[in-house]
Amino acid sequence: MTEHRLPYVLTAAGVVALLGALAMVFLYAPQDAVQGPVQRIFYLHVSAAIAGFACFAIVVVASATHLVRPGAASDRLAHAAAQVGLVMLTVNISMGIVWAKPIWGWDPSQTWDARFTTTVVLWLIYAGYLLVRKFASPGWQASRLAAVVGIFGFIDVPIVYFSVQWWRTLHPSLRAGNGQPALPFAMLLTFGVTVVATLILTAALVSIRYSIEQQAEEQEGRATNASLELAR
Amino acid sequence: MARKDLRSEWRGRELLPALATFVVLALLIANFAFDLNGASVPRLAPGILWLVLVFVGLVAFGRSFAGEKDRGSLEAMLLTPAPAGALFAGKAAAAGLVLLATEAVLLLGMALFFGAPLSAAIVAISVAASLGIAALGSLFAALAAQTRAKELLLPVLVLPLWLPFVVLGGRALQEAFAGQAVSPEPSLLLLDLGVLFWIAAVLAARFVLDD
């Protein structure tokens, strides 16, 4: 029974944590001296990216587990995590665009920023992952083909992460040149809380997706059994 | 395995002439689309090269596994005692050689039509990039061939993963076409990545080809 309650507990915790994080973002964190209120996008923008990466890491681990020791649970987890990761990445990208507009005077034709581009590529890779699941025949084939895509696709995550160092980019680094954090303590604390809140929310979403997949499979199994009964 | 594919390609003479024609046509289209002249060639030539190469690659790798799947000979091959990884390596090597042959046509065509320079560095960079492109292309072609979407899925899956090769190779070729001295690092990195992806793809082949 505890298994069924997990999504509810996580969702409640996620909502509370995220409300707290939002309060900190808007009420506690100091105003950025240069950028003004727009800078407050930063907290959720980066948290969503971290949550997305975490989801794709789950995809890799679950996929590898599934290939070595096939089982429905690892496959379901990989599928759920990929879907939620894609949502988080969408949040990250769209917030980034909103932020970039006033700060960089964003014009995609002129600023194909390295981190933006590689993130879009990551989005496309895991969109492809979901397409493989859609187009492969369900069952062992879909799960193992998707697992291979999920594992290979993760190559792009370190590329996104290091893109700020490898190419010239407009994305700031979280560390100043001397290795010290580039943010004052109040901002760092707000950031940390937002990251944790987003991760709890992500876990809630993954667990909900997981139970939906599980129920869909059970439903399908029941339908197949019913049609077998009829055939008899 | 590679020998069998190359022999059937040689006997059938299907793919290569078609790809060579495709390359020439693509170059003609590029000529009209970009209105090329002596001044713009060094700047645009690397971009054209990668575009054509990537699309030729999609066709070449797509064919290599789609044909086997249509004839049902993939299942027959998997019944032989040869490990799936070896079968895959053979097919990928053959498809890679077809890509290299197409590349030769492409580079010669660019030299002939656009007066683009043809140097050892340019050849080395494109060969180094083809290694990884062939490994990933074959793996995902094998994967896509088993799904209902077939050809539709291959570009969606493989183009994002080919991007690092295009980025690295594109930067290096830009220098080479501009007549600057080319540092060997990008080509070596391309080679490293290529070897890495070959190993990863051969390891993953077991799961992709398993039916």
PDB file of C-alpha atoms in Angstrom, chain A residues 67-68 121 124-125 128-129 131-132 134-137 140-141 144-145 148-149 152-153 155 159 167, chain B residues 136 139-140 143 146-149 153 156-157 160-161 163 167 171 197 200-201 204 207-208 210-211:
ATOM      1  CA  LEU A  67      19.486  -4.384 -20.691  1.00  0.00           C
ATOM      2  CA  VAL A  68      21.501  -6.432 -18.227  1.00  0.00           C
ATOM      3  CA  VAL A 121      19.944  19.004 -29.099  1.00  0.00           C
ATOM      4  CA  LEU A 124      15.664  16.440 -29.526  1.00  0.00           C
ATOM      5  CA  ILE A 125      17.565  13.303 -28.491  1.00  0.00           C
ATOM      6  CA  GLY A 128      13.627  10.754 -30.332  1.00  0.00           C
ATOM      7  CA  TYR A 129      13.737   8.347 -27.389  1.00  0.00           C
ATOM      8  CA  LEU A 131       9.452   8.332 -30.660  1.00  0.00           C
ATOM      9  CA  VAL A 132      11.349   5.015 -30.595  1.00  0.00           C
ATOM     10  CA  LYS A 134       6.049   4.870 -30.006  1.00  0.00           C
ATOM     11  CA  PHE A 135       7.228   3.262 -33.238  1.00  0.00           C
ATOM     12  CA  ALA A 136       8.744   0.027 -31.970  1.00  0.00           C
ATOM     13  CA  SER A 137       6.468  -2.902 -31.291  1.00  0.00           C
ATOM     14  CA  TRP A 140      10.890  -6.309 -25.247  1.00  0.00           C
ATOM     15  CA  GLN A 141      11.662  -4.657 -28.595  1.00  0.00           C
ATOM     16  CA  ARG A 144      15.596  -2.540 -25.438  1.00  0.00           C
ATOM     17  CA  LEU A 145      15.766  -0.222 -28.468  1.00  0.00           C
ATOM     18  CA  VAL A 148      20.089   1.911 -26.285  1.00  0.00           C
ATOM     19  CA  VAL A 149      18.923   5.371 -27.396  1.00  0.00           C
ATOM     20  CA  PHE A 152      23.735   6.934 -26.089  1.00  0.00           C
ATOM     21  CA  GLY A 153      21.726  10.135 -25.745  1.00  0.00           C
ATOM     22  CA  ILE A 155      26.522  11.791 -24.171  1.00  0.00           C
ATOM     23  CA  ILE A 159      28.510  18.462 -23.566  1.00  0.00           C
ATOM     24  CA  TRP A 167      32.951  27.578 -26.536  1.00  0.00           C
TER      25      TRP A 167
ATOM     26  CA  LEU B 136      26.642   5.724 -34.915  1.00  0.00           C
ATOM     27  CA  LEU B 139      23.816   1.399 -35.010  1.00  0.00           C
ATOM     28  CA  PHE B 140      20.818   3.669 -35.320  1.00  0.00           C
ATOM     29  CA  LEU B 143      17.633   0.232 -34.644  1.00  0.00           C
ATOM     30  CA  GLN B 146      13.211  -2.657 -36.716  1.00  0.00           C
ATOM     31  CA  THR B 147      10.578  -0.072 -35.907  1.00  0.00           C
ATOM     32  CA  ARG B 148       7.447   0.743 -37.857  1.00  0.00           C
ATOM     33  CA  ALA B 149       8.694   4.222 -38.761  1.00  0.00           C
ATOM     34  CA  LEU B 153      13.231   7.569 -37.387  1.00  0.00           C
ATOM     35  CA  VAL B 156      15.617  12.039 -35.845  1.00  0.00           C
ATOM     36  CA  LEU B 157      17.825   9.735 -33.806  1.00  0.00           C
ATOM     37  CA  PRO B 160      21.669  15.065 -32.917  1.00  0.00           C
ATOM     38  CA  LEU B 161      24.372  12.523 -32.115  1.00  0.00           C
ATOM     39  CA  LEU B 163      26.455  16.984 -34.289  1.00  0.00           C
ATOM     40  CA  VAL B 167      31.010  20.848 -34.945  1.00  0.00           C
ATOM     41  CA  ARG B 171      35.731  24.083 -37.321  1.00  0.00           C
ATOM     42  CA  PHE B 197      31.791   5.108 -30.612  1.00  0.00           C
ATOM     43  CA  ALA B 200      30.219   1.408 -27.775  1.00  0.00           C
ATOM     44  CA  ALA B 201      28.228   0.595 -30.898  1.00  0.00           C
ATOM     45  CA  ALA B 204      25.285  -2.177 -27.993  1.00  0.00           C
ATOM     46  CA  PHE B 207      20.750  -5.513 -27.848  1.00  0.00           C
ATOM     47  CA  VAL B 208      19.771  -3.796 -31.071  1.00  0.00           C
ATOM     48  CA  ASP B 210      18.424  -9.266 -30.771  1.00  0.00           C
ATOM     49  CA  ASP B 211      15.002 -10.345 -31.940  1.00  0.00           C
TER      50      ASP B 211
END
